[in-house]
Amino acid sequence: MACTKGRAYPNAHTKLMLFADSGGYCQNPSCTTNLFLTVGESDFHIAEMAHIISDSDEGPRANKKLSKEERSLFENLILLCPTCHTQIDKAESEFPKNLILKWKNNHSNKIKSLFKIKHYETRQEARRNIFPILTQNKTVFETYGPLTDSRFNPESETPKIWLSKIQQCILPNNRKLINIIDENYELLTEKEIITVELFRQHVLDFESRHINKIEIDASRFPSAFSNIFNE
């Protein structure tokens, strides 16, 4: 997700934060473009990191007082489709800093609303709302994941479907789980907190592999997480 219209390259953690904040969609509120696509046998993204304050001193919405490092921070970036990225930079006067910041904030709140991120009064409520997400991820993994018998069949389409399901289901569901738990962190037991942090690392490793395309020996899903908030 390197910015094609600037020279700054935010670190991998910032890229993952942008993906999570976007929910996989262009953050322009008038655009509904899905940034992560599957076409035929290919899975790819069309996401572009746009600078709110330009990366250069002469670019759109420039501010010479900001350092190069500050211009590459999460707070100064927004994830857009190529068309919207071009528009905000080519028509700078129509897209001032405050408007784009408003887009980003409103989109983040919208994603939380769509994900039904709420604060629950009891562990039972929290469990009731994350159980369907856990079940969906488990079903997808058991049906299409790398441990199915189809891995022994070189002509099977299952591995390709699995990659597609990662983008369409597993990645957004993982972020949804993290967001719900962070909103209800005080309901966790001390033992569960350790499990949650292991799951968080698993999510970050999984995103690094499938978003940033970094080949790493990812941490495994902690089995105890399946029982989170369970009495």
CSV table of C-alpha atoms in Angstrom, one decimal:
chain,number,residue,atom,x,y,z
A,1,MET,CA,0.0,0.0,0.0
A,2,ALA,CA,2.8,2.4,-0.8
A,3,CYS,CA,1.7,5.9,-1.7
A,4,THR,CA,2.0,6.4,-5.4
A,5,LYS,CA,1.9,10.1,-5.1
A,6,GLY,CA,4.5,10.7,-2.4
A,7,ARG,CA,7.8,9.5,-1.2
A,8,ALA,CA,7.2,8.5,2.4
A,9,TYR,CA,6.7,4.8,3.2
A,10,PRO,CA,5.0,4.2,6.6
A,11,ASN,CA,6.1,1.2,8.5
A,12,ALA,CA,4.3,-2.2,8.5
A,13,HIS,CA,2.4,-1.5,11.7
A,14,THR,CA,1.0,1.8,10.3
A,15,LYS,CA,-0.2,-0.1,7.2
A,16,LEU,CA,-2.0,-2.6,9.3
A,17,MET,CA,-3.6,0.1,11.4
A,18,LEU,CA,-4.9,1.8,8.2
A,19,PHE,CA,-6.3,-1.5,7.0
A,20,ALA,CA,-8.1,-2.1,10.3
A,21,ASP,CA,-9.4,1.4,10.4
A,22,SER,CA,-10.8,1.3,6.9
A,23,GLY,CA,-12.5,-2.1,7.2
A,24,GLY,CA,-11.4,-2.8,3.7
A,25,TYR,CA,-13.3,0.1,2.0
A,26,CYS,CA,-12.3,3.5,0.6
A,27,GLN,CA,-12.6,6.1,3.4
A,28,ASN,CA,-14.2,8.7,1.3
A,29,PRO,CA,-17.8,8.7,2.6
A,30,SER,CA,-19.3,9.1,-0.9
A,31,CYS,CA,-17.4,6.1,-2.2
A,32,THR,CA,-18.2,2.5,-1.5
A,33,THR,CA,-15.3,0.9,-3.3
A,34,ASN,CA,-14.0,-2.4,-1.9
A,35,LEU,CA,-10.2,-2.1,-1.7
A,36,PHE,CA,-9.5,-5.9,-1.5
A,37,LEU,CA,-10.6,-7.9,-4.5
A,38,THR,CA,-10.6,-11.4,-5.9
A,39,VAL,CA,-10.6,-11.6,-9.7
A,40,GLY,CA,-10.3,-15.1,-11.1
A,41,GLU,CA,-7.4,-16.8,-9.4
A,42,SER,CA,-5.8,-13.5,-8.2
A,43,ASP,CA,-6.3,-11.9,-4.8
A,44,PHE,CA,-5.1,-8.3,-4.5
A,45,HIS,CA,-5.8,-4.8,-3.2
A,46,ILE,CA,-6.2,-1.5,-4.9
A,47,ALA,CA,-5.7,0.5,-1.7
A,48,GLU,CA,-3.6,3.6,-1.8
A,49,MET,CA,-2.3,5.5,1.3
A,50,ALA,CA,-3.1,9.1,0.8
A,51,HIS,CA,-1.3,11.9,2.7
A,52,ILE,CA,-3.6,14.4,4.4
A,53,ILE,CA,-0.7,16.8,4.7
A,54,SER,CA,1.5,16.3,1.7
A,55,ASP,CA,4.7,14.3,1.9
A,56,SER,CA,6.4,17.1,0.1
A,57,ASP,CA,6.7,20.9,0.9
A,58,GLU,CA,5.0,21.7,-2.4
A,59,GLY,CA,2.3,19.1,-2.5
A,60,PRO,CA,-1.5,19.2,-1.6
A,61,ARG,CA,-2.2,20.7,1.8
A,62,ALA,CA,1.5,21.1,2.4
A,63,ASN,CA,2.8,22.1,5.9
A,64,LYS,CA,6.6,22.8,6.0
A,65,LYS,CA,6.5,22.7,9.8
A,66,LEU,CA,5.9,18.9,9.8
A,67,SER,CA,8.9,16.6,9.7
A,68,LYS,CA,9.1,13.7,7.2
A,69,GLU,CA,8.4,11.3,10.1
A,70,GLU,CA,5.3,13.2,11.2
A,71,ARG,CA,4.0,13.1,7.6
A,72,SER,CA,4.3,9.3,7.6
A,73,LEU,CA,2.3,8.7,10.8
A,74,PHE,CA,-1.1,7.0,11.0
A,75,GLU,CA,-2.7,10.3,11.9
A,76,ASN,CA,-1.7,11.9,8.6
A,77,LEU,CA,-2.7,9.0,6.3
A,78,ILE,CA,-6.0,7.8,5.0
A,79,LEU,CA,-6.8,4.7,2.9
A,80,LEU,CA,-8.5,5.5,-0.4
A,81,CYS,CA,-9.2,3.9,-3.8
A,82,PRO,CA,-7.0,5.2,-6.7
A,83,THR,CA,-9.8,7.5,-8.0
A,84,CYS,CA,-10.4,9.2,-4.7
A,85,HIS,CA,-6.7,9.6,-4.0
A,86,THR,CA,-6.2,11.3,-7.4
A,87,GLN,CA,-9.2,13.6,-6.8
A,88,ILE,CA,-8.1,14.9,-3.3
A,89,ASP,CA,-4.6,15.7,-4.7
A,90,LYS,CA,-5.6,17.1,-8.1
A,91,ALA,CA,-8.5,19.3,-6.7
A,92,GLU,CA,-6.8,20.4,-3.5
A,93,SER,CA,-9.0,23.4,-2.9
A,94,GLU,CA,-12.1,21.2,-2.8
A,95,PHE,CA,-10.5,18.8,-0.3
A,96,PRO,CA,-9.0,20.7,2.7
A,97,LYS,CA,-7.3,19.1,5.6
A,98,ASN,CA,-10.2,19.3,8.0
A,99,LEU,CA,-12.6,17.7,5.5
A,100,ILE,CA,-10.3,14.7,4.9
A,101,LEU,CA,-9.8,14.3,8.7
A,102,LYS,CA,-13.5,14.3,9.1
A,103,TRP,CA,-13.8,11.6,6.5
A,104,LYS,CA,-11.3,9.5,8.4
A,105,ASN,CA,-13.0,9.9,11.8
A,106,ASN,CA,-16.5,9.4,10.5
A,107,HIS,CA,-15.5,6.3,8.5
A,108,SER,CA,-13.8,4.8,11.6
A,109,ASN,CA,-17.0,5.4,13.6
A,110,LYS,CA,-19.1,3.9,10.8
A,111,ILE,CA,-17.0,0.7,10.8
A,112,LYS,CA,-17.4,0.4,14.5
A,113,SER,CA,-21.1,0.7,14.1
A,114,LEU,CA,-21.2,-1.8,11.2
A,115,PHE,CA,-19.1,-4.2,13.3
A,116,LYS,CA,-21.6,-3.6,16.2
A,117,ILE,CA,-18.8,-2.6,18.5
A,118,LYS,CA,-20.5,-2.0,21.8
A,119,HIS,CA,-19.7,-1.9,25.5
A,120,TYR,CA,-21.5,-4.8,27.3
A,121,GLU,CA,-22.5,-5.0,30.9
A,122,THR,CA,-21.8,-8.7,31.4
A,123,ARG,CA,-19.5,-11.4,30.1
A,124,GLN,CA,-22.6,-13.3,28.9
A,125,GLU,CA,-23.5,-10.4,26.6
A,126,ALA,CA,-20.0,-10.2,25.2
A,127,ARG,CA,-19.8,-13.9,24.6
A,128,ARG,CA,-23.2,-13.9,22.9
A,129,ASN,CA,-21.9,-11.3,20.4
A,130,ILE,CA,-18.5,-12.8,19.6
A,131,PHE,CA,-19.6,-16.4,19.4
A,132,PRO,CA,-21.1,-16.1,15.9
A,133,ILE,CA,-17.9,-14.5,14.6
A,134,LEU,CA,-15.7,-17.3,16.2
A,135,THR,CA,-18.0,-19.9,14.7
A,136,GLN,CA,-17.8,-18.4,11.2
A,137,ASN,CA,-14.0,-18.3,11.3
A,138,LYS,CA,-13.8,-21.9,12.6
A,139,THR,CA,-16.2,-23.1,9.9
A,140,VAL,CA,-14.2,-21.4,7.1
A,141,PHE,CA,-10.9,-22.7,8.4
A,142,GLU,CA,-12.2,-26.3,8.7
A,143,THR,CA,-13.8,-26.2,5.3
A,144,TYR,CA,-11.1,-24.4,3.3
A,145,GLY,CA,-8.1,-24.1,5.5
A,146,PRO,CA,-4.6,-25.5,4.9
A,147,LEU,CA,-5.2,-28.6,7.0
A,148,THR,CA,-8.1,-30.0,4.9
A,149,ASP,CA,-7.6,-33.2,2.9
A,150,SER,CA,-7.7,-31.2,-0.3
A,151,ARG,CA,-4.1,-30.1,0.3
A,152,PHE,CA,-3.0,-33.5,-1.0
A,153,ASN,CA,-4.9,-33.0,-4.3
A,154,PRO,CA,-2.9,-30.7,-6.7
A,155,GLU,CA,-6.0,-30.1,-8.8
A,156,SER,CA,-8.2,-29.0,-5.9
A,157,GLU,CA,-9.6,-25.4,-6.0
A,158,THR,CA,-9.8,-25.3,-2.2
A,159,PRO,CA,-6.4,-23.5,-1.6
A,160,LYS,CA,-7.5,-20.7,-3.9
A,161,ILE,CA,-10.8,-20.4,-2.2
A,162,TRP,CA,-9.0,-20.3,1.1
A,163,LEU,CA,-7.0,-17.3,0.0
A,164,SER,CA,-10.2,-15.6,-1.1
A,165,LYS,CA,-11.9,-16.4,2.2
A,166,ILE,CA,-9.0,-14.9,4.1
A,167,GLN,CA,-9.6,-11.5,2.5
A,168,GLN,CA,-13.4,-11.7,2.5
A,169,CYS,CA,-14.0,-13.2,6.0
A,170,ILE,CA,-11.0,-14.1,8.2
A,171,LEU,CA,-9.2,-10.7,8.2
A,172,PRO,CA,-12.2,-8.5,8.8
A,173,ASN,CA,-13.6,-11.0,11.4
A,174,ASN,CA,-10.3,-11.0,13.3
A,175,ARG,CA,-10.3,-7.2,13.5
A,176,LYS,CA,-14.0,-7.3,14.6
A,177,LEU,CA,-13.0,-9.6,17.4
A,178,ILE,CA,-10.1,-7.4,18.5
A,179,ASN,CA,-12.3,-4.3,18.5
A,180,ILE,CA,-15.1,-5.9,20.5
A,181,ILE,CA,-12.6,-7.2,23.1
A,182,ASP,CA,-10.8,-3.9,23.4
A,183,GLU,CA,-14.1,-2.2,24.1
A,184,ASN,CA,-14.9,-4.7,26.8
A,185,TYR,CA,-11.4,-5.3,28.1
A,186,GLU,CA,-12.4,-4.9,31.8
A,187,LEU,CA,-14.6,-8.0,31.5
A,188,LEU,CA,-11.6,-10.3,30.9
A,189,THR,CA,-10.1,-12.4,33.6
A,190,GLU,CA,-6.3,-12.2,34.1
A,191,LYS,CA,-5.8,-15.5,32.4
A,192,GLU,CA,-8.0,-14.4,29.4
A,193,ILE,CA,-5.9,-11.2,29.1
A,194,ILE,CA,-2.8,-13.4,28.3
A,195,THR,CA,-4.9,-15.3,25.7
A,196,VAL,CA,-6.2,-12.1,24.1
A,197,GLU,CA,-2.7,-10.8,23.7
A,198,LEU,CA,-1.6,-14.0,22.1
A,199,PHE,CA,-4.5,-13.8,19.7
A,200,ARG,CA,-3.6,-10.1,19.0
A,201,GLN,CA,-0.1,-11.2,17.9
A,202,HIS,CA,-1.6,-14.0,15.8
A,203,VAL,CA,-3.8,-11.4,14.1
A,204,LEU,CA,-0.8,-9.1,13.4
A,205,ASP,CA,1.3,-11.9,12.0
A,206,PHE,CA,-1.6,-13.1,9.8
A,207,GLU,CA,-2.2,-9.6,8.5
A,208,SER,CA,1.6,-9.1,7.8
A,209,ARG,CA,1.5,-12.3,5.7
A,210,HIS,CA,-1.7,-11.6,3.8
A,211,ILE,CA,-1.7,-7.8,3.6
A,212,ASN,CA,1.9,-6.7,3.6
A,213,LYS,CA,3.0,-10.0,1.9
A,214,ILE,CA,5.7,-10.5,4.5
A,215,GLU,CA,6.8,-14.1,4.7
A,216,ILE,CA,7.0,-14.9,8.4
A,217,ASP,CA,6.7,-17.9,10.6
A,218,ALA,CA,3.3,-16.6,12.0
A,219,SER,CA,2.2,-17.4,15.5
A,220,ARG,CA,-0.6,-19.9,15.8
A,221,PHE,CA,-4.2,-19.2,16.8
A,222,PRO,CA,-4.4,-19.8,20.6
A,223,SER,CA,-7.0,-22.5,21.1
A,224,ALA,CA,-8.1,-21.0,24.5
A,225,PHE,CA,-9.4,-17.9,22.6
A,226,SER,CA,-12.3,-20.0,21.4
A,227,ASN,CA,-13.7,-19.9,24.9
A,228,ILE,CA,-13.1,-16.2,25.6
A,229,PHE,CA,-15.8,-14.7,27.9
A,230,ASN,CA,-17.2,-18.2,28.4
A,231,GLU,CA,-18.3,-19.0,32.0
